Amino acid sequence: MDTSYFKKFYDKSRSERIAALQQAGILSEEDAIRLEDGLALSPEIADNMIENQLSTYELPYGVALNFLIDGKDYAVPMAIEEPSVIAAASSAAKTIAQAGGFATVVQKRLMIGQVALKKVPDSALAEQTIRAHEADILKRANEAHPSIVKRGGGARKVSVRIIPADAIGGTPEFVVVHLHVETLEAMGANIINTMMEGVSPYLQDLTGGEALMGILSNYPTDCLATATCRIPANALAKGELSGEEVRDRLIEAYQFAYVDPYRAVTHNKGIMNGIDAVVLASGNDWRAISAGAHAYASRSGQYRSLSSWKKAENGDLIGSLTLPLPVGAVGGSISFHPAAKMTRAILGDPSAAELEAVIVSVGLAQNFSAIKALVTEGIQKGHMGLQSRSLAISAGATGEQIEWVSEQLKKEKNMNLATAKALLEQLKA
Ligand code: NDP
């Protein structure tokens, strides 16, 4: 990838940006034409994707730049309605790339399916029996979805959790059987749901209990991705604040989000700004990723920061982010949604594990940008600068009016909708 074409990318027109991506060797001529045409979902495909379909709901689709991940350059597509997310990701990625980039670790991708059994007469005996029949259970699961076995994946392990009755909640005891399944390049919802329904009758026979349901868990604790980065303190100086001061304030921002759930939710929302935008652009299920991420943030019993920031012995700032990322490189709408196909092309047709590495790095970049702004100049300066365009559009500005109203708004004390409307009236007068 020749990144020299990305200079002042933000100031280029849409067509110039597409041309720059083509010149950089990221887009083929065919893909550049597709992107220029707008990646619209055809009415026929849309009608076949959901029930009672009426129209499509569009979001802006852009690209975050400067990502250096495990020694490889990436331009990362994002689909998002919120201004400033792509700018923040690109700016953080630039600082981090200058410091050596992101290093990632992606776990072996094992997804989890559950069968919940109720009215089990003797749960301790049931647990023993299930463990003794692990090989049979795995065999039946794999027979329920033979094609994933042929591809080299399949059910690998069985585990059992006994969840006691809860007098306060009025809930009965559940014996919960987990299947740990290698779904290879797929997220695996359908593979796992088929397997869990396939083994349910056998688990009932083995335990004497009654299966309540068999279903994928969206909390795949064996499918974790981690990104880390290391930034010298002198790269962090901002305004009056020295690099060391900014580093220490960034660490305190993390510590605040570690101990206070009210802050942690917002801290993690900032991380998910980046993660969800790439997950969505890649055609993956962002509800699944969000649900799993927030559960992981609560794994200690308290909802905490997903990321951590620490000081290295030599004074560098070390950032780290870990979360479950059960994304797919195949399945769902990935192979036919025009924007999802474009995302795969821009990212160089990544495997599911490589996609995880990119997504977790974007999450860490987003977090770095947000907390750095918060502990230095505050978030509103940059955010409202970009928000001004949305305000101008909301006020009714069109064409060249948008730029004018947006620029005037930035100079105003009260940057809000009323001011935008007043400016537009002034322009029209
Ligand atoms: P699909 O069932 O659409 O795709 C997976 C299938 O792709 C596999 O079963 C396999 O079928 C085929 N395949 C082709 N190449 C590979 C490969 N290299 N590795 C693995 N599989 C391959 O998707 P998923 O099962 O992944 O499910 C994802 C969808 O399920 C998402 O759209 C999600 O929204 C939805 N969903 C999510 C739920 C949840 O999160 N709780 C619940 C229900 C649905 P074959 O081998 O037969 O060719």
Coordinates of C-alpha atoms and ligand atoms in Angstrom, one line a residue:
M1 CA 0.0 0.0 0.0
D2 CA 1.4 3.4 -1.0
T3 CA 0.1 5.7 1.7
S4 CA 1.7 8.8 0.1
Y5 CA -1.6 9.3 -1.8
F6 CA -3.4 9.9 1.5
K7 CA -2.0 13.3 2.2
K8 CA -4.9 15.7 3.1
F9 CA -7.3 12.9 2.4
Y10 CA -9.9 14.8 4.5
D11 CA -9.8 17.8 2.2
K12 CA -10.2 15.8 -1.0
S13 CA -13.6 15.4 -2.8
R14 CA -15.3 12.0 -2.6
S15 CA -14.1 11.1 -6.1
E16 CA -10.5 12.2 -5.3
R17 CA -10.6 10.0 -2.2
I18 CA -11.7 7.0 -4.2
A19 CA -8.9 7.8 -6.8
A20 CA -6.4 8.0 -4.0
L21 CA -7.4 4.5 -2.7
Q22 CA -7.0 3.2 -6.2
Q23 CA -3.6 4.8 -6.7
A24 CA -2.5 3.5 -3.3
G25 CA -3.2 0.0 -4.7
I26 CA -6.1 -0.7 -2.3
L27 CA -8.9 -0.6 -4.9
S28 CA -9.1 -2.3 -8.3
E29 CA -10.5 -0.2 -11.1
E30 CA -13.8 -2.2 -10.9
D31 CA -14.1 -1.6 -7.2
A32 CA -13.4 2.1 -7.6
I33 CA -16.3 2.3 -10.1
R34 CA -18.6 0.4 -7.7
L35 CA -17.6 2.7 -4.9
E36 CA -18.2 5.8 -7.1
D37 CA -21.7 4.4 -7.9
G38 CA -22.6 4.2 -4.2
L39 CA -22.8 0.5 -3.1
A40 CA -26.6 0.5 -3.0
L41 CA -28.4 -2.6 -1.9
S42 CA -30.8 -3.7 -4.6
P43 CA -34.5 -3.7 -3.8
E44 CA -34.6 -7.4 -4.7
I45 CA -31.8 -8.3 -2.2
A46 CA -33.2 -6.1 0.5
D47 CA -36.6 -7.7 0.1
N48 CA -35.1 -11.1 0.6
M49 CA -33.1 -10.1 3.6
I50 CA -35.8 -9.2 6.1
E51 CA -39.6 -9.4 6.5
N52 CA -42.0 -6.6 5.6
Q53 CA -39.2 -4.7 3.9
L54 CA -40.1 -1.2 2.8
S55 CA -36.9 0.5 1.9
T56 CA -33.2 0.7 2.9
Y57 CA -31.7 2.8 5.6
E58 CA -28.4 4.3 4.6
L59 CA -25.4 5.3 6.6
P60 CA -22.3 7.1 5.5
Y61 CA -19.4 4.7 4.7
G62 CA -15.9 6.0 5.0
V63 CA -12.4 4.9 5.7
A64 CA -10.0 5.5 8.7
L65 CA -6.4 5.8 7.7
N66 CA -2.9 5.3 9.2
F67 CA -3.5 1.9 10.8
L68 CA -0.3 -0.1 11.1
I69 CA -1.3 -3.5 12.6
D70 CA 1.2 -6.3 13.1
G71 CA 3.6 -4.6 10.7
K72 CA 0.9 -4.2 7.9
D73 CA -0.7 -1.0 6.7
Y74 CA -4.5 -0.8 6.6
A75 CA -7.2 1.6 5.5
V76 CA -10.2 0.6 7.6
P77 CA -13.8 1.0 6.3
M78 CA -16.3 2.2 8.8
A79 CA -20.1 2.7 8.5
I80 CA -21.4 5.2 11.0
E81 CA -23.7 8.2 11.4
E82 CA -21.6 10.0 14.1
P83 CA -19.3 12.8 13.1
S84 CA -15.7 12.7 14.4
V85 CA -15.3 8.9 14.8
I86 CA -13.3 8.4 11.6
A87 CA -11.2 11.5 12.2
A88 CA -10.5 10.4 15.8
A89 CA -9.5 6.9 14.7
S90 CA -7.3 8.1 12.0
S91 CA -5.5 10.6 14.2
A92 CA -4.9 8.1 17.0
A93 CA -3.7 5.5 14.5
K94 CA -1.2 8.0 13.1
T95 CA 0.4 8.6 16.5
I96 CA 0.4 4.9 17.3
A97 CA 1.9 4.0 13.8
Q98 CA 4.7 6.5 14.4
A99 CA 5.4 4.6 17.7
G100 CA 5.5 1.2 15.9
G101 CA 1.8 0.4 15.5
F102 CA -0.5 -2.1 17.1
A103 CA 0.5 -5.6 18.1
T104 CA -2.4 -8.1 18.3
V105 CA -3.1 -11.6 19.7
V106 CA -6.1 -13.5 18.4
Q107 CA -7.2 -16.6 20.4
K108 CA -8.1 -19.8 18.6
R109 CA -11.7 -19.1 17.6
L110 CA -13.9 -21.4 19.7
M111 CA -17.6 -20.4 19.9
I112 CA -20.0 -21.6 22.6
G113 CA -23.4 -23.2 22.3
Q114 CA -25.6 -23.9 25.3
V115 CA -28.3 -26.4 26.2
A116 CA -30.2 -25.5 29.4
L117 CA -31.6 -28.5 31.3
K118 CA -34.2 -28.1 34.0
K119 CA -35.8 -30.5 36.4
V120 CA -32.6 -32.7 36.4
P121 CA -33.2 -35.2 39.3
D122 CA -29.5 -35.3 40.4
S123 CA -27.4 -32.5 39.0
A124 CA -24.0 -33.8 40.4
L125 CA -24.7 -37.3 38.8
A126 CA -25.8 -35.6 35.6
E127 CA -22.6 -33.6 35.4
Q128 CA -20.6 -36.9 35.9
T129 CA -22.6 -38.7 33.2
I130 CA -22.2 -35.8 30.7
R131 CA -18.5 -35.8 31.3
A132 CA -18.3 -39.5 30.8
H133 CA -20.2 -39.2 27.5
E134 CA -18.2 -36.3 26.1
A135 CA -17.1 -38.2 23.0
D136 CA -20.6 -39.3 22.2
I137 CA -22.0 -35.8 22.6
L138 CA -19.3 -34.3 20.4
K139 CA -20.0 -37.0 17.8
R140 CA -23.7 -36.3 17.7
A141 CA -23.0 -32.5 17.5
N142 CA -20.7 -33.0 14.6
E143 CA -23.2 -35.4 12.9
A144 CA -25.8 -32.6 13.1
H145 CA -23.5 -30.3 11.0
P146 CA -21.2 -32.5 9.0
S147 CA -20.1 -29.8 6.5
I148 CA -18.1 -27.8 9.1
V149 CA -16.3 -31.0 10.1
K150 CA -15.4 -31.6 6.5
R151 CA -13.9 -28.1 6.4
G152 CA -11.7 -28.9 9.4
G153 CA -13.8 -27.5 12.2
G154 CA -16.5 -28.9 14.5
A155 CA -17.4 -29.4 18.2
R156 CA -14.2 -29.8 20.3
K157 CA -15.1 -29.8 23.9
V158 CA -18.0 -30.2 26.4
S159 CA -18.3 -28.4 29.7
V160 CA -21.0 -28.3 32.4
R161 CA -22.1 -25.6 34.7
I162 CA -24.6 -26.1 37.5
I163 CA -26.5 -22.9 38.2
P164 CA -28.2 -23.3 41.6
A165 CA -31.8 -22.4 42.3
D166 CA -32.1 -18.8 43.4
A167 CA -34.6 -18.2 46.2
I168 CA -34.6 -14.4 45.7
G169 CA -35.1 -14.5 42.0
G170 CA -37.4 -17.5 42.3
T171 CA -35.4 -19.4 39.6
P172 CA -35.0 -23.2 39.5
E173 CA -31.7 -25.0 39.3
F174 CA -30.3 -25.3 35.7
V175 CA -27.8 -27.8 34.4
V176 CA -26.1 -26.0 31.5
V177 CA -24.1 -27.9 29.0
H178 CA -21.7 -26.0 26.8
L179 CA -20.3 -27.1 23.5
H180 CA -17.1 -25.4 22.4
V181 CA -17.1 -25.3 18.6
E182 CA -14.6 -24.4 16.0
T183 CA -16.6 -22.6 13.4
L184 CA -13.5 -21.6 11.3
E185 CA -14.2 -18.6 9.1
A186 CA -17.9 -18.3 10.1
M187 CA -19.3 -16.6 13.2
G188 CA -21.2 -19.8 13.4
A189 CA -24.7 -18.9 14.8
N190 CA -26.4 -21.3 12.4
I191 CA -23.8 -24.1 12.8
I192 CA -24.1 -24.0 16.6
N193 CA -27.9 -23.6 16.8
T194 CA -28.2 -26.7 14.6
M195 CA -25.7 -28.6 16.8
M196 CA -27.4 -27.6 20.1
E197 CA -30.8 -28.7 18.8
G198 CA -29.1 -31.9 17.6
V199 CA -27.7 -32.9 21.0
S200 CA -30.6 -31.7 23.2
P201 CA -32.6 -35.0 23.1
Y202 CA -29.5 -37.0 23.9
L203 CA -28.7 -34.7 26.9
Q204 CA -32.2 -35.2 28.1
D205 CA -31.8 -39.0 27.9
L206 CA -28.4 -38.8 29.7
T207 CA -29.6 -36.6 32.6
G208 CA -33.3 -37.3 33.0
G209 CA -33.8 -33.6 32.7
E210 CA -35.9 -31.5 30.3
A211 CA -34.1 -29.3 27.7
L212 CA -35.5 -25.7 27.9
M213 CA -33.5 -24.5 24.9
G214 CA -30.4 -25.1 22.8
I215 CA -28.7 -21.9 21.4
L216 CA -25.5 -20.1 20.6
S217 CA -24.1 -17.9 23.4
N218 CA -23.1 -14.5 22.4
Y219 CA -20.5 -14.5 25.1
P220 CA -17.7 -16.5 23.5
T221 CA -15.0 -16.3 26.2
D222 CA -12.7 -18.5 24.1
C223 CA -12.8 -16.1 21.1
L224 CA -10.8 -13.1 22.5
A225 CA -8.8 -10.6 20.6
T226 CA -6.2 -8.3 22.1
A227 CA -4.5 -5.2 20.7
T228 CA -1.7 -3.4 22.4
C229 CA 0.3 -0.3 21.6
R230 CA 3.3 1.5 23.2
I231 CA 3.7 5.2 22.8
P232 CA 6.7 7.3 24.0
A233 CA 5.6 10.0 26.5
N234 CA 7.2 12.7 24.3
A235 CA 4.7 11.9 21.5
L236 CA 1.8 12.9 23.8
A237 CA 2.5 16.5 24.7
K238 CA -0.5 18.8 24.0
G239 CA -0.7 22.5 24.5
E240 CA 0.6 23.5 27.9
L241 CA 0.7 19.9 29.0
S242 CA 4.0 17.9 28.8
G243 CA 4.0 14.3 27.4
E244 CA 4.5 12.9 30.9
E245 CA 1.5 14.9 32.2
V246 CA -0.7 13.7 29.3
R247 CA 0.4 10.1 29.8
D248 CA -0.4 10.3 33.5
R249 CA -3.8 11.8 32.9
L250 CA -4.6 9.1 30.3
I251 CA -3.8 6.5 32.9
E252 CA -6.0 8.2 35.4
A253 CA -8.8 8.4 32.8
Y254 CA -8.5 4.6 32.5
Q255 CA -8.4 4.2 36.3
F256 CA -11.6 6.3 36.7
A257 CA -13.3 4.0 34.1
Y258 CA -12.0 0.9 35.9
V259 CA -13.6 1.9 39.2
D260 CA -16.8 3.8 38.2
P261 CA -19.4 2.0 36.1
Y262 CA -21.0 5.4 35.2
R263 CA -17.8 6.4 33.5
A264 CA -17.0 2.9 32.2
V265 CA -20.1 2.7 30.1
T266 CA -19.2 6.0 28.3
H267 CA -15.6 4.9 28.1
N268 CA -16.6 1.6 26.5
K269 CA -19.2 3.4 24.3
G270 CA -16.3 5.3 22.8
I271 CA -14.5 2.0 22.1
M272 CA -17.6 0.6 20.5
N273 CA -17.9 3.7 18.3
G274 CA -15.0 2.3 16.3
I275 CA -15.7 -1.4 16.8
D276 CA -19.4 -1.3 15.8
A277 CA -18.6 0.8 12.8
V278 CA -16.1 -1.7 11.4
V279 CA -18.2 -4.7 12.4
L280 CA -21.2 -3.1 10.5
A281 CA -19.1 -2.2 7.5
S282 CA -17.9 -5.8 7.3
G283 CA -21.4 -7.2 7.2
N284 CA -21.1 -8.8 10.7
D285 CA -23.7 -8.8 13.5
W286 CA -22.9 -5.7 15.6
R287 CA -25.6 -6.6 18.2
A288 CA -23.8 -9.8 18.9
I289 CA -20.4 -8.1 19.2
S290 CA -21.8 -5.3 21.4
A291 CA -23.6 -7.7 23.7
G292 CA -20.5 -9.9 24.2
A293 CA -18.2 -6.9 24.7
H294 CA -20.4 -5.4 27.5
A295 CA -20.7 -8.8 29.2
Y296 CA -16.9 -9.1 29.1
A297 CA -16.6 -5.7 30.7
S298 CA -18.6 -7.1 33.6
R299 CA -16.6 -10.3 34.0
S300 CA -15.2 -9.3 37.5
G301 CA -18.8 -8.7 38.8
Q302 CA -18.6 -5.0 38.2
Y303 CA -18.9 -3.2 34.8
R304 CA -15.4 -1.8 34.1
S305 CA -13.2 -0.3 31.3
L306 CA -12.6 -2.7 28.5
S307 CA -9.2 -1.1 27.8
S308 CA -6.3 -0.5 30.2
W309 CA -3.5 2.1 30.1
K310 CA -0.3 1.8 32.1
K311 CA 3.1 3.3 32.4
A312 CA 6.1 1.2 31.2
E313 CA 9.3 1.1 33.2
N314 CA 11.0 3.5 30.7
G315 CA 8.0 5.9 30.9
D316 CA 6.2 4.9 27.7
L317 CA 2.5 4.6 27.7
I318 CA 1.2 1.1 27.1
G319 CA -2.4 0.6 26.0
S320 CA -4.3 -2.7 25.8
L321 CA -7.8 -3.7 24.7
T322 CA -9.2 -7.3 24.9
L323 CA -12.8 -8.3 24.1
P324 CA -14.6 -11.3 22.5
L325 CA -14.8 -10.8 18.7
P326 CA -16.7 -13.6 17.1
V327 CA -16.8 -12.1 13.6
G328 CA -17.0 -14.0 10.4
A329 CA -15.3 -13.8 7.0
V330 CA -18.2 -15.7 5.5
G331 CA -21.9 -16.2 6.3
G332 CA -24.9 -13.9 6.9
S333 CA -24.9 -11.1 4.4
I334 CA -21.1 -10.8 4.1
S335 CA -20.9 -12.4 0.6
F336 CA -23.7 -10.5 -1.0
H337 CA -24.1 -7.1 0.7
P338 CA -22.3 -4.6 -1.7
A339 CA -20.8 -2.6 1.2
A340 CA -19.6 -5.7 3.1
K341 CA -18.0 -7.0 -0.1
M342 CA -16.3 -3.6 -0.6
T343 CA -15.0 -3.7 3.0
R344 CA -13.5 -7.1 2.4
A345 CA -11.8 -5.7 -0.8
I346 CA -10.4 -2.7 1.0
L347 CA -9.0 -4.8 3.8
G348 CA -7.4 -7.2 1.3
D349 CA -9.8 -10.1 1.8
P350 CA -8.9 -10.8 5.5
S351 CA -9.5 -14.1 7.3
A352 CA -11.8 -13.9 10.3
A353 CA -8.8 -13.8 12.7
E354 CA -7.2 -10.9 10.7
L355 CA -10.5 -9.0 10.8
E356 CA -10.6 -9.4 14.6
A357 CA -7.0 -8.0 14.7
V358 CA -8.1 -4.9 12.7
I359 CA -11.3 -4.4 14.7
V360 CA -9.7 -4.6 18.2
S361 CA -7.0 -2.2 17.0
V362 CA -9.6 0.3 15.9
G363 CA -11.3 0.0 19.3
L364 CA -8.0 0.8 21.0
A365 CA -7.3 3.8 18.7
Q366 CA -10.8 5.2 19.3
N367 CA -10.3 4.9 23.1
F368 CA -6.9 6.6 22.9
S369 CA -8.3 9.5 20.9
A370 CA -11.3 10.0 23.1
I371 CA -9.6 9.9 26.5
K372 CA -6.7 12.0 25.2
A373 CA -9.1 14.7 24.1
L374 CA -11.0 14.4 27.4
V375 CA -7.9 14.9 29.6
T376 CA -6.4 17.7 27.5
E377 CA -8.5 20.1 25.5
G378 CA -11.9 18.5 26.2
I379 CA -13.9 16.6 23.7
Q380 CA -16.2 19.3 22.5
K381 CA -13.7 21.4 20.6
G382 CA -13.0 18.7 18.0
H383 CA -16.4 17.1 18.2
M384 CA -18.4 20.2 17.7
G385 CA -16.1 21.3 14.9
L386 CA -17.3 18.3 12.9
Q387 CA -20.8 18.4 14.4
S388 CA -21.2 21.8 12.8
R389 CA -21.9 20.2 9.4
S390 CA -24.7 18.1 10.8
L391 CA -26.2 21.1 12.5
A392 CA -26.1 23.1 9.3
I393 CA -27.9 20.2 7.4
S394 CA -30.4 19.9 10.3
A395 CA -31.1 23.6 10.0
G396 CA -32.0 23.1 6.3
A397 CA -28.8 24.1 4.6
T398 CA -28.0 22.5 1.2
G399 CA -25.1 22.6 -1.3
E400 CA -22.6 25.4 -0.7
Q401 CA -24.8 26.7 2.2
I402 CA -23.6 23.7 4.3
E403 CA -20.0 24.8 4.2
W404 CA -20.8 28.4 4.9
V405 CA -23.1 27.8 7.8
S406 CA -20.8 25.3 9.3
E407 CA -17.8 27.6 9.1
Q408 CA -19.8 30.5 10.7
L409 CA -21.1 28.2 13.4
K410 CA -17.6 27.4 14.5
K411 CA -17.0 31.1 15.2
E412 CA -20.2 31.4 17.3
K413 CA -20.3 31.2 21.1
N414 CA -23.5 29.0 21.0
M415 CA -23.0 26.3 18.4
N416 CA -26.5 24.9 18.3
L417 CA -29.5 24.4 16.0
A418 CA -31.0 27.8 16.7
T419 CA -27.8 29.5 15.8
A420 CA -27.5 27.4 12.6
K421 CA -31.0 28.4 11.6
A422 CA -30.3 32.1 12.3
L423 CA -27.2 31.9 10.2
L424 CA -29.0 30.2 7.3
E425 CA -31.7 32.9 7.4
Q426 CA -29.0 35.6 7.4
L427 CA -27.4 33.9 4.3
K428 CA -30.7 33.7 2.5
A429 CA -31.6 37.3 3.3
Ligands
NDP1 P1 -24.1 -18.8 7.8 O1 -24.9 -19.9 8.3 O2 -24.8 -17.8 6.9 O3 -22.7 -19.2 7.2 C1 -21.9 -20.2 7.8 C2 -21.8 -21.3 6.8 O4 -20.9 -20.8 5.8 C3 -21.1 -22.5 7.3 O5 -22.1 -23.3 8.0 C4 -20.6 -23.2 6.1 O6 -21.6 -23.9 5.5 C5 -20.3 -22.0 5.2 N1 -18.8 -21.8 5.0 C6 -18.2 -21.5 3.8 N2 -16.9 -21.4 4.0 C7 -16.7 -21.6 5.3 C8 -15.5 -21.5 6.1 N3 -14.3 -21.3 5.6 N4 -15.6 -21.7 7.4 C9 -16.8 -21.8 8.0 N5 -17.9 -21.9 7.3 C10 -17.9 -21.8 6.0 O7 -23.6 -17.8 9.0 P2 -23.3 -18.1 10.5 O8 -23.7 -19.5 11.0 O9 -21.9 -17.7 10.7 O10 -24.3 -17.1 11.2 C11 -24.1 -15.7 11.1 C12 -25.5 -15.1 11.0 O11 -26.4 -15.6 12.0 C13 -25.4 -13.6 11.2 O12 -26.0 -13.0 10.1 C14 -26.2 -13.4 12.5 O13 -26.9 -12.2 12.4 C15 -27.2 -14.6 12.5 N6 -27.7 -15.0 13.8 C16 -27.2 -14.6 15.0 C17 -27.6 -15.1 16.2 C18 -27.0 -14.6 17.4 O14 -26.0 -13.9 17.4 N7 -27.5 -15.0 18.6 C19 -28.7 -16.0 16.2 C20 -29.2 -16.5 14.9 C21 -28.7 -15.9 13.7 P3 -21.3 -25.2 4.6 O15 -20.2 -25.9 5.2 O16 -22.6 -26.0 4.8 O17 -21.1 -24.7 3.3

